[in-house]
Amino acid sequence: MINEVKIINYLRKNLTKQRFNHVLGMAEFARKLALHHGLKGDKAKLAGLLHDLARNWNEKKLIEYSKNRFLRIPHKKFIMEFQPILLHSFVGVDLAKKIFHVKDKNILSAIAKHSFGAVQMSSFDKLIYVADLAAPDRTYRGVEFLRKIAYKNLDQAFIEGIKKKISHLLEVNEKIYPEAVRVWNFWVKQD
Ligand SMILES: [Fe+2]
Ligand SMILES: [Fe+2]
């Protein structure tokens, strides 16, 4: 059994106050949303607590760690060069295994996929993805709408979530991670 208190202590030491509050709020939201959709609440809370373990690492540390641990990452060169922050999902999986001995495949998969999704997404993966984007501390335009559909339809909320992230990148003239485009193309109009 994984010790929640141990994780929370780790988070308090390794995250900024703001990120710490995000993670706690998100984990509780994930639990509620999971129960609402007939998924496992405690497991969702755990995945929530673990999803941003490396979120406050700097880019250099994320890159070095990923190289040293030979982490498997889609479009690794692109991430390293343009969006190293995305590495925090994959580093997070590695830390969850190493520090907290997490072996649950559903939890590890959800952590890996929480930043930009994947072509293979279980309902649990979608739940964590959506809970992160619609967490209580999020205040961007449209978040209320996302929260509302998160309770109605997880598939739809997931697609809205990808749309939000990609359109934000377009708005601020940022490059778009090729894997995120592949994920969008796969899921759009799946209904
Ligand atoms: Fe994250
Ligand atoms: Fe997060």
Short mmCIF file of C-alpha atoms and ligand atoms in Angstrom, two decimals:
data_model
loop_
_atom_site.label_atom_id
_atom_site.label_comp_id
_atom_site.label_asym_id
_atom_site.label_seq_id
_atom_site.Cartn_x
_atom_site.Cartn_y
_atom_site.Cartn_z
CA MET A 1 0.00 0.00 0.00
CA ILE A 2 1.43 3.35 -0.99
CA ASN A 3 1.72 5.88 1.78
CA GLU A 4 -0.11 9.10 0.93
CA VAL A 5 1.51 10.99 3.78
CA LYS A 6 4.96 10.11 2.44
CA ILE A 7 3.98 11.44 -1.00
CA ILE A 8 2.56 14.65 0.45
CA ASN A 9 5.74 15.25 2.45
CA TYR A 10 7.79 14.73 -0.69
CA LEU A 11 5.58 17.17 -2.61
CA ARG A 12 5.86 19.78 0.11
CA LYS A 13 9.66 19.60 -0.13
CA ASN A 14 9.94 19.44 -3.92
CA LEU A 15 7.22 21.68 -5.28
CA THR A 16 6.55 25.39 -5.06
CA LYS A 17 3.68 26.33 -2.77
CA GLN A 18 1.51 27.12 -5.77
CA ARG A 19 2.26 23.80 -7.49
CA PHE A 20 1.74 21.95 -4.21
CA ASN A 21 -1.73 23.45 -3.89
CA HIS A 22 -2.46 22.59 -7.53
CA VAL A 23 -1.54 18.94 -6.95
CA LEU A 24 -3.59 18.59 -3.76
CA GLY A 25 -6.63 20.23 -5.31
CA MET A 26 -6.28 18.25 -8.51
CA ALA A 27 -5.96 14.92 -6.64
CA GLU A 28 -9.16 15.57 -4.70
CA PHE A 29 -10.96 16.69 -7.84
CA ALA A 30 -9.73 13.53 -9.65
CA ARG A 31 -11.12 11.40 -6.81
CA LYS A 32 -14.56 13.02 -7.00
CA LEU A 33 -14.67 12.90 -10.78
CA ALA A 34 -13.62 9.24 -10.76
CA LEU A 35 -16.41 8.26 -8.36
CA HIS A 36 -18.89 10.22 -10.46
CA HIS A 37 -17.89 8.18 -13.54
CA GLY A 38 -17.76 4.83 -11.74
CA LEU A 39 -13.95 4.72 -11.70
CA LYS A 40 -11.72 4.08 -8.69
CA GLY A 41 -11.60 7.16 -6.48
CA ASP A 42 -8.63 6.24 -4.30
CA LYS A 43 -6.55 5.26 -7.29
CA ALA A 44 -7.42 8.51 -9.04
CA LYS A 45 -6.38 10.48 -5.98
CA LEU A 46 -3.07 8.63 -5.87
CA ALA A 47 -2.40 9.25 -9.57
CA GLY A 48 -3.26 12.89 -8.94
CA LEU A 49 -0.82 13.16 -6.04
CA LEU A 50 1.91 11.61 -8.19
CA HIS A 51 1.29 13.33 -11.53
CA ASP A 52 3.56 16.38 -11.11
CA LEU A 53 6.45 14.97 -9.04
CA ALA A 54 9.05 16.57 -11.32
CA ARG A 55 7.08 19.63 -12.39
CA ASN A 56 9.30 22.10 -10.58
CA TRP A 57 12.61 20.72 -11.84
CA ASN A 58 14.45 23.06 -14.16
CA GLU A 59 14.87 22.18 -17.83
CA LYS A 60 18.50 21.22 -17.50
CA LYS A 61 17.77 18.76 -14.71
CA LEU A 62 14.85 17.22 -16.62
CA ILE A 63 17.02 16.77 -19.73
CA GLU A 64 19.96 15.29 -17.86
CA TYR A 65 17.80 12.94 -15.84
CA SER A 66 15.95 11.71 -18.95
CA LYS A 67 19.26 11.06 -20.73
CA ASN A 68 20.88 9.32 -17.78
CA ARG A 69 17.90 7.08 -17.20
CA PHE A 70 17.44 6.37 -20.95
CA LEU A 71 13.76 7.23 -20.67
CA ARG A 72 11.67 6.31 -23.70
CA ILE A 73 9.98 9.44 -24.97
CA PRO A 74 8.19 10.08 -28.28
CA HIS A 75 9.92 12.74 -30.42
CA LYS A 76 12.60 13.01 -27.78
CA LYS A 77 14.80 15.34 -29.85
CA PHE A 78 11.96 17.83 -30.29
CA ILE A 79 11.13 17.84 -26.57
CA MET A 80 14.74 18.28 -25.52
CA GLU A 81 15.21 21.17 -27.93
CA PHE A 82 11.92 23.02 -27.71
CA GLN A 83 9.74 21.92 -24.79
CA PRO A 84 11.81 20.22 -22.09
CA ILE A 85 9.08 20.90 -19.53
CA LEU A 86 7.04 18.10 -21.16
CA LEU A 87 9.69 15.71 -19.84
CA HIS A 88 8.20 16.09 -16.36
CA SER A 89 5.52 13.49 -17.21
CA PHE A 90 8.07 10.82 -18.08
CA VAL A 91 10.45 11.73 -15.29
CA GLY A 92 7.43 11.62 -12.96
CA VAL A 93 6.74 8.01 -13.94
CA ASP A 94 10.34 7.09 -13.22
CA LEU A 95 10.28 8.85 -9.83
CA ALA A 96 6.96 7.25 -8.88
CA LYS A 97 8.50 3.84 -9.51
CA LYS A 98 11.82 4.58 -7.84
CA ILE A 99 10.77 6.60 -4.80
CA PHE A 100 7.30 5.29 -4.08
CA HIS A 101 7.57 1.83 -5.65
CA VAL A 102 4.43 2.38 -7.69
CA LYS A 103 3.77 -0.65 -9.86
CA ASP A 104 0.16 -0.02 -10.82
CA LYS A 105 0.13 0.18 -14.64
CA ASN A 106 -2.97 2.40 -14.74
CA ILE A 107 -1.42 4.98 -12.46
CA LEU A 108 1.92 5.00 -14.31
CA SER A 109 0.18 5.28 -17.67
CA ALA A 110 -1.96 8.19 -16.49
CA ILE A 111 1.10 10.07 -15.20
CA ALA A 112 2.95 9.54 -18.49
CA LYS A 113 -0.01 10.79 -20.53
CA HIS A 114 -1.21 13.70 -18.43
CA SER A 115 0.56 16.45 -20.42
CA PHE A 116 -0.51 15.82 -24.02
CA GLY A 117 -2.46 12.57 -24.03
CA ALA A 118 -1.73 9.60 -26.26
CA VAL A 119 -3.29 7.58 -29.04
CA GLN A 120 -4.03 4.86 -26.50
CA MET A 121 -6.03 6.40 -23.67
CA SER A 122 -8.04 4.45 -21.11
CA SER A 123 -10.92 6.15 -19.30
CA PHE A 124 -8.61 6.44 -16.32
CA ASP A 125 -5.94 8.17 -18.44
CA LYS A 126 -8.58 10.61 -19.71
CA LEU A 127 -9.83 11.24 -16.21
CA ILE A 128 -6.37 12.26 -14.97
CA TYR A 129 -5.71 14.37 -18.06
CA VAL A 130 -8.98 16.25 -17.61
CA ALA A 131 -8.68 16.57 -13.82
CA ASP A 132 -5.30 18.24 -14.32
CA LEU A 133 -6.60 20.75 -16.85
CA ALA A 134 -9.77 21.50 -14.93
CA ALA A 135 -8.22 21.43 -11.44
CA PRO A 136 -9.67 23.91 -8.90
CA ASP A 137 -6.68 26.27 -9.17
CA ARG A 138 -7.05 26.71 -12.96
CA THR A 139 -8.51 30.05 -13.95
CA TYR A 140 -8.07 30.32 -17.73
CA ARG A 141 -10.94 31.32 -20.00
CA GLY A 142 -13.19 28.34 -20.64
CA VAL A 143 -12.20 26.30 -17.58
CA GLU A 144 -15.76 26.40 -16.19
CA PHE A 145 -17.04 24.85 -19.40
CA LEU A 146 -14.39 22.13 -19.25
CA ARG A 147 -15.32 21.37 -15.62
CA LYS A 148 -18.95 21.06 -16.60
CA ILE A 149 -18.36 18.62 -19.43
CA ALA A 150 -15.84 16.72 -17.30
CA TYR A 151 -18.84 15.51 -15.28
CA LYS A 152 -20.98 14.84 -18.33
CA ASN A 153 -18.63 13.11 -20.72
CA LEU A 154 -14.94 12.29 -20.16
CA ASP A 155 -14.25 11.54 -23.83
CA GLN A 156 -15.60 14.90 -24.89
CA ALA A 157 -13.79 16.70 -22.07
CA PHE A 158 -10.54 15.04 -23.09
CA ILE A 159 -10.90 16.26 -26.71
CA GLU A 160 -11.79 19.76 -25.47
CA GLY A 161 -8.67 19.61 -23.32
CA ILE A 162 -6.36 18.80 -26.24
CA LYS A 163 -8.03 21.55 -28.25
CA LYS A 164 -7.43 24.05 -25.44
CA LYS A 165 -3.76 23.18 -25.17
CA ILE A 166 -3.07 23.25 -28.90
CA SER A 167 -5.01 26.46 -29.51
CA HIS A 168 -3.14 28.10 -26.66
CA LEU A 169 0.18 27.20 -28.32
CA LEU A 170 -1.08 28.71 -31.60
CA GLU A 171 -2.18 31.88 -29.83
CA VAL A 172 1.20 32.46 -28.24
CA ASN A 173 3.16 31.53 -31.38
CA GLU A 174 4.69 28.44 -29.85
CA LYS A 175 5.83 25.30 -31.60
CA ILE A 176 3.53 22.31 -31.33
CA TYR A 177 4.89 18.99 -30.17
CA PRO A 178 4.39 16.59 -33.13
CA GLU A 179 3.08 13.85 -30.85
CA ALA A 180 0.34 16.21 -29.61
CA VAL A 181 -0.75 16.75 -33.22
CA ARG A 182 -0.81 13.00 -33.79
CA VAL A 183 -2.94 12.58 -30.66
CA TRP A 184 -5.34 15.31 -31.81
CA ASN A 185 -5.68 13.75 -35.29
CA PHE A 186 -6.39 10.39 -33.75
CA TRP A 187 -9.08 11.51 -31.32
CA VAL A 188 -10.88 14.30 -33.15
CA LYS A 189 -14.16 13.11 -34.66
CA GLN A 190 -13.90 9.75 -32.93
CA ASP A 191 -17.43 10.09 -31.58
FE FE B 1 2.03 18.23 -15.21
FE FE B 2 -0.63 19.22 -13.03
#
